[in-house]
Coordinates of C-alpha atoms in Angstrom, one line a residue:
M1 CA 4.4 77.3 56.3
P2 CA 2.4 74.2 55.4
Y3 CA 4.1 71.0 54.1
T4 CA 3.0 67.6 52.8
R5 CA 3.5 64.2 54.3
V6 CA 2.1 60.7 53.9
T7 CA 0.2 59.3 56.9
L8 CA -0.6 55.7 57.5
K9 CA -4.1 55.8 59.0
A10 CA -4.3 52.1 60.0
F11 CA -2.3 49.0 59.5
G12 CA -3.3 47.2 56.2
G13 CA -3.2 47.8 52.5
P14 CA -1.8 50.7 50.4
E15 CA -5.2 52.4 50.6
N16 CA -4.4 53.3 54.2
L17 CA -1.6 55.6 53.0
E18 CA -2.9 59.2 52.6
L19 CA -1.4 62.4 51.6
E20 CA -2.1 65.2 54.0
T21 CA -1.1 68.8 54.5
V22 CA 0.3 69.9 57.8
A23 CA -0.1 73.5 58.7
D24 CA 3.3 74.2 60.3
L25 CA 6.8 73.0 59.6
P26 CA 8.4 70.8 62.4
E27 CA 10.9 72.6 64.5
P28 CA 14.3 71.0 65.4
R29 CA 15.0 70.4 69.0
N30 CA 18.3 70.6 70.7
G31 CA 21.0 68.7 68.7
E32 CA 18.6 68.2 65.7
V33 CA 18.5 69.7 62.3
R34 CA 15.4 70.1 60.0
I35 CA 15.8 68.5 56.6
R36 CA 14.0 69.1 53.4
V37 CA 13.6 65.6 52.1
L38 CA 14.6 65.1 48.4
V39 CA 14.1 61.4 47.9
T40 CA 12.9 58.3 49.8
S41 CA 12.0 54.9 48.7
A42 CA 9.3 52.2 48.6
A43 CA 10.9 49.1 50.0
F44 CA 9.6 45.8 51.3
T45 CA 10.5 47.0 54.8
D46 CA 8.0 49.8 54.3
V47 CA 5.4 47.2 53.3
M48 CA 6.0 45.3 56.5
I49 CA 5.7 48.5 58.5
R50 CA 2.4 49.4 56.7
K51 CA 1.0 46.0 57.6
G52 CA 2.1 46.2 61.2
M53 CA 4.5 43.3 60.8
Y54 CA 7.9 44.9 61.2
P55 CA 9.5 43.9 64.6
D56 CA 11.6 47.1 65.0
V57 CA 8.7 49.5 64.7
K58 CA 6.5 49.7 67.9
E59 CA 4.6 52.8 66.9
K60 CA 1.0 52.6 66.0
P61 CA -1.0 54.5 63.3
P62 CA -1.3 57.3 62.6
L63 CA 2.3 57.4 61.6
T64 CA 4.4 58.5 58.7
P65 CA 6.4 55.7 57.0
G66 CA 9.7 56.1 55.1
Y67 CA 12.7 54.0 55.9
D68 CA 15.5 56.0 54.2
M69 CA 16.1 59.4 52.9
V70 CA 18.4 61.9 51.2
G71 CA 17.7 65.6 51.9
I72 CA 19.1 69.1 52.4
V73 CA 19.6 70.6 55.9
D74 CA 17.1 73.5 56.2
R75 CA 17.6 74.7 59.7
A76 CA 19.8 73.8 62.7
G77 CA 18.4 73.5 66.2
A78 CA 20.2 74.7 69.3
G79 CA 23.5 72.9 69.9
A80 CA 23.6 71.4 66.4
T81 CA 26.9 72.4 64.8
R82 CA 28.0 69.5 62.4
F83 CA 25.9 70.7 59.5
R84 CA 24.9 74.0 57.9
P85 CA 21.8 74.9 55.9
G86 CA 22.4 73.6 52.3
D87 CA 24.3 70.5 53.3
R88 CA 23.1 67.2 51.7
V89 CA 22.7 64.4 54.2
A90 CA 21.5 60.8 54.3
D91 CA 20.0 58.6 57.0
L92 CA 18.2 55.4 57.8
T93 CA 15.1 56.9 59.4
T94 CA 13.0 53.6 59.7
I95 CA 9.8 55.8 59.7
G96 CA 9.1 59.4 59.0
A97 CA 10.8 60.0 55.6
Y98 CA 7.5 60.2 53.5
A99 CA 7.4 63.9 54.3
E100 CA 8.7 67.1 52.7
Y101 CA 10.4 68.0 56.1
I102 CA 11.7 65.9 58.9
C103 CA 13.8 66.7 62.0
L104 CA 16.6 64.3 63.0
P105 CA 19.5 64.3 65.5
E106 CA 22.5 65.5 63.6
D107 CA 24.7 62.8 65.0
R108 CA 22.7 60.2 63.0
L109 CA 23.4 61.8 59.7
T110 CA 26.0 61.0 57.0
P111 CA 27.1 63.7 54.5
V112 CA 26.5 62.9 50.9
P113 CA 29.6 63.4 48.7
E114 CA 29.6 66.1 46.0
G115 CA 28.9 64.8 42.5
V116 CA 26.7 61.9 43.7
S117 CA 23.1 62.2 42.6
D118 CA 20.3 62.1 45.2
V119 CA 18.9 58.9 43.7
D120 CA 22.3 57.1 43.7
A121 CA 23.0 58.2 47.2
L122 CA 19.6 56.9 48.4
G123 CA 20.5 53.5 46.9
M124 CA 23.5 53.3 49.3
I125 CA 21.5 53.5 52.5
L126 CA 19.0 50.6 53.2
S127 CA 19.6 48.8 49.9
A128 CA 23.4 48.8 50.1
V129 CA 24.3 48.9 53.8
T130 CA 22.1 45.8 54.3
P131 CA 24.0 43.5 51.8
Y132 CA 27.3 45.0 52.6
Q133 CA 27.0 44.2 56.3
M134 CA 25.5 40.8 55.6
L135 CA 28.4 40.0 53.3
H136 CA 31.3 41.5 55.2
R137 CA 30.2 41.9 58.8
V138 CA 28.0 38.7 59.3
A139 CA 29.1 36.1 56.7
K140 CA 32.7 37.5 56.4
A141 CA 32.8 36.1 52.8
A142 CA 36.1 35.8 51.1
A143 CA 37.3 35.8 47.5
G144 CA 36.8 32.4 45.9
Q145 CA 33.7 31.6 47.9
R146 CA 30.2 31.1 46.5
L147 CA 26.9 32.7 47.6
L148 CA 23.2 32.4 46.9
I149 CA 20.7 35.1 47.5
H150 CA 16.9 34.8 47.0
G151 CA 15.1 37.7 45.4
A152 CA 18.3 38.7 43.6
G153 CA 16.5 41.1 41.2
G154 CA 15.3 43.4 44.0
A155 CA 17.0 46.4 45.5
V156 CA 19.1 44.5 48.1
G157 CA 19.7 41.6 45.8
T158 CA 21.1 43.6 42.8
T159 CA 23.5 45.4 45.2
M160 CA 24.5 42.1 46.8
L161 CA 25.4 40.8 43.4
Q162 CA 27.6 43.8 42.6
L163 CA 29.3 43.6 46.1
A164 CA 30.0 39.9 45.5
R165 CA 31.6 40.6 42.1
D166 CA 33.7 43.4 43.7
A167 CA 34.8 41.0 46.4
G168 CA 35.6 38.1 44.1
V169 CA 32.7 36.0 45.3
T170 CA 30.8 33.8 42.8
A171 CA 27.1 34.6 43.1
F172 CA 23.9 32.8 42.3
G173 CA 20.5 34.4 42.6
T174 CA 16.9 33.2 42.5
D175 CA 14.0 35.4 41.2
V176 CA 11.3 35.4 38.6
V177 CA 12.3 34.7 35.0
A178 CA 11.6 38.4 34.0
K179 CA 14.6 39.4 36.2
H180 CA 17.1 36.8 35.0
D181 CA 18.7 38.9 32.4
L182 CA 19.3 41.6 35.0
I183 CA 20.9 39.1 37.3
R184 CA 23.2 37.9 34.5
S185 CA 24.1 41.5 33.7
L186 CA 25.5 41.8 37.2
G187 CA 27.8 38.9 36.8
A188 CA 25.6 36.3 38.6
T189 CA 23.9 33.0 37.6
P190 CA 20.1 33.3 37.8
I191 CA 18.0 30.4 39.1
D192 CA 14.2 30.0 39.1
I193 CA 12.6 31.4 42.2
G194 CA 10.7 28.2 43.0
A195 CA 13.7 25.8 42.7
S196 CA 13.8 23.0 45.2
G197 CA 16.7 22.4 47.5
V198 CA 17.9 19.6 45.2
A199 CA 17.6 21.9 42.1
L200 CA 19.5 24.6 44.0
M201 CA 22.3 22.2 44.8
K202 CA 22.5 21.2 41.1
A203 CA 22.3 24.8 39.8
T204 CA 25.1 25.9 42.2
G205 CA 27.4 23.0 41.3
G206 CA 27.2 21.3 44.7
G207 CA 26.2 24.0 47.1
V208 CA 27.4 27.4 48.3
D209 CA 29.3 28.8 51.3
V210 CA 26.5 31.3 52.3
V211 CA 22.8 31.8 51.6
F212 CA 21.0 35.0 52.1
D213 CA 17.3 34.4 52.6
P214 CA 14.7 37.2 52.9
L215 CA 11.8 34.9 52.4
G216 CA 11.6 32.9 55.6
G217 CA 9.1 30.1 56.2
E218 CA 9.7 27.0 54.2
S219 CA 12.4 28.7 52.2
L220 CA 14.8 28.5 55.2
S221 CA 14.9 24.7 55.0
R222 CA 15.8 24.6 51.3
S223 CA 18.4 27.3 51.9
L224 CA 20.0 25.3 54.7
S225 CA 20.1 22.3 52.4
T226 CA 22.0 24.3 49.8
L227 CA 25.0 25.0 52.1
K228 CA 28.3 23.2 51.8
P229 CA 29.8 21.8 55.0
G230 CA 30.7 24.7 57.3
G231 CA 28.4 27.1 55.4
M232 CA 26.3 29.9 56.8
L233 CA 22.6 30.7 56.4
V234 CA 21.8 34.4 56.9
A235 CA 18.0 35.2 57.1
F236 CA 17.0 38.8 56.8
G237 CA 13.2 38.9 56.3
F238 CA 9.8 37.3 56.4
Q239 CA 8.4 37.9 52.9
N240 CA 6.5 34.6 52.8
R241 CA 4.7 35.4 56.0
V242 CA 4.0 39.0 55.1
L243 CA 2.6 38.1 51.8
G244 CA 0.4 35.3 53.1
G245 CA 2.7 32.5 51.9
G246 CA 2.8 30.6 55.1
G247 CA 5.4 30.5 57.9
S248 CA 5.6 32.1 61.3
I249 CA 8.0 34.9 62.3
P250 CA 8.5 33.5 65.9
M251 CA 9.0 29.9 64.5
D252 CA 11.6 31.2 62.0
F253 CA 13.7 32.5 64.9
V254 CA 13.2 29.2 66.8
K255 CA 14.4 27.2 63.7
L256 CA 17.4 29.4 63.2
T257 CA 18.4 29.0 66.8
L258 CA 17.9 25.2 66.9
W259 CA 19.8 24.7 63.6
N260 CA 22.8 26.4 65.2
W261 CA 22.9 23.6 67.7
L262 CA 22.9 20.8 65.1
P263 CA 26.2 18.9 64.6
N264 CA 26.2 19.6 60.8
G265 CA 28.9 22.3 60.7
H266 CA 26.4 24.9 59.5
T267 CA 25.8 28.3 61.2
T268 CA 22.8 30.5 61.1
A269 CA 22.2 34.2 61.7
F270 CA 19.3 36.7 61.5
Y271 CA 20.3 40.1 60.2
S272 CA 18.3 43.3 60.9
I273 CA 19.8 46.6 59.8
G274 CA 18.1 48.4 62.7
A275 CA 19.4 46.0 65.3
M276 CA 22.9 46.1 63.9
R277 CA 22.9 49.9 63.9
R278 CA 21.8 49.9 67.6
K279 CA 24.5 47.5 68.5
H280 CA 27.2 49.0 66.4
P281 CA 26.3 52.6 65.4
E282 CA 29.8 53.2 64.3
W283 CA 29.6 50.4 61.7
F284 CA 26.6 52.0 60.0
R285 CA 28.5 55.3 59.6
E286 CA 31.7 53.5 58.4
D287 CA 29.9 51.2 56.0
L288 CA 27.7 54.0 54.5
A289 CA 30.8 56.1 54.0
T290 CA 32.6 53.1 52.4
L291 CA 29.7 52.6 50.0
F292 CA 29.6 56.2 49.0
Q293 CA 33.3 55.9 48.2
M294 CA 32.6 52.7 46.1
L295 CA 29.9 54.6 44.3
T296 CA 32.2 57.5 43.4
E297 CA 34.8 55.0 42.2
G298 CA 32.3 53.3 39.9
R299 CA 32.4 50.0 41.7
L300 CA 28.7 50.2 42.5
A301 CA 25.8 51.4 40.4
P302 CA 22.4 51.2 42.1
V303 CA 19.7 49.5 40.0
V304 CA 16.8 51.9 40.0
A305 CA 13.5 50.7 38.6
E306 CA 11.8 54.0 38.5
V307 CA 11.4 57.4 40.2
L308 CA 7.9 58.2 41.1
P309 CA 6.3 61.3 42.8
L310 CA 5.2 61.0 46.4
A311 CA 1.6 61.2 45.3
E312 CA 2.0 57.8 43.8
V313 CA 3.0 56.1 47.1
R314 CA 0.0 53.7 47.0
Q315 CA 0.9 52.5 43.5
A316 CA 4.6 52.2 44.6
H317 CA 3.7 50.0 47.6
D318 CA 1.4 47.8 45.5
R319 CA 4.2 47.1 43.0
V320 CA 6.7 46.3 45.7
E321 CA 4.3 44.0 47.4
K322 CA 3.6 42.2 44.2
G323 CA 7.4 41.6 43.6
T324 CA 7.4 43.2 40.1
V325 CA 10.0 45.8 40.8
A326 CA 13.5 45.2 39.4
G327 CA 15.9 47.1 41.6
K328 CA 14.9 50.1 43.8
L329 CA 11.7 52.1 43.6
V330 CA 12.4 55.7 44.5
L331 CA 9.9 58.4 45.6
R332 CA 10.8 61.9 44.7
I333 CA 9.5 64.4 47.3
S334 CA 11.4 67.6 46.5
D335 CA 13.8 68.9 43.9
V336 CA 17.1 70.4 44.9

């Protein structure tokens, strides 16, 4: 039976993403299940992978991108007993989810609760586990503290603002003016994306306890300057470098390390969801289950910009790269 997938033919622009038909379905190996993928997403991490700039992906083209997915178990391989055909599951795949079918080890999968839509469940994986772990596992933010996140109108940012509100943390967020009303609607104070360190200090009323910075490069210095004494800078991306805005990924790591040695009371950290999962796989399962529970309780509501068919994957990547997407951009692959 043939199926469709997206193949990245070479590192570079969206034009290198091609739909192709594969003659035969993949077969699950021992301990794996085959999944019919329902939804995946176009995220900035996918853009980094497409450009060959994502440190956690060592594979070379041709490859199938797709960082997260929700799907239905279609077939169980030998030794796979946790799930049965028809069960809905979610996973952080890193690559491979831009396909109608994918085979994954069953011990990686998290069941999706009844009554949760595919799209909402997808919003809990990359875009919610990332801010949840940064807020609670890395920064260990407490009620009454204040945070700043750059790119607050994106998929990770909009979830971070909701998590902050739920935890009693006052939030500020930078982004383009077109996303400021969205940021306000989530209980946070919007700030111009190009604000200087001085302007950020003024807008936040004297600084914050933690800054979450996905931009890298020169943005890290202004983020550090926005911290109150004893504050923490959590970097989690290299958008400036990826988009040609200057900076160096190796130098970003060097700066973060050096700043940790300075006698200013500040601490720094770099967060990678893949690295965190490899180090603490149990945390990923626990945190995703917690987020699903928060979703069913109405404490979280993923901000979804649009749901597009997989055939529009190039347009989706182009929009994400340009920074025009408010919330999460979902790719629909199959219907239930």
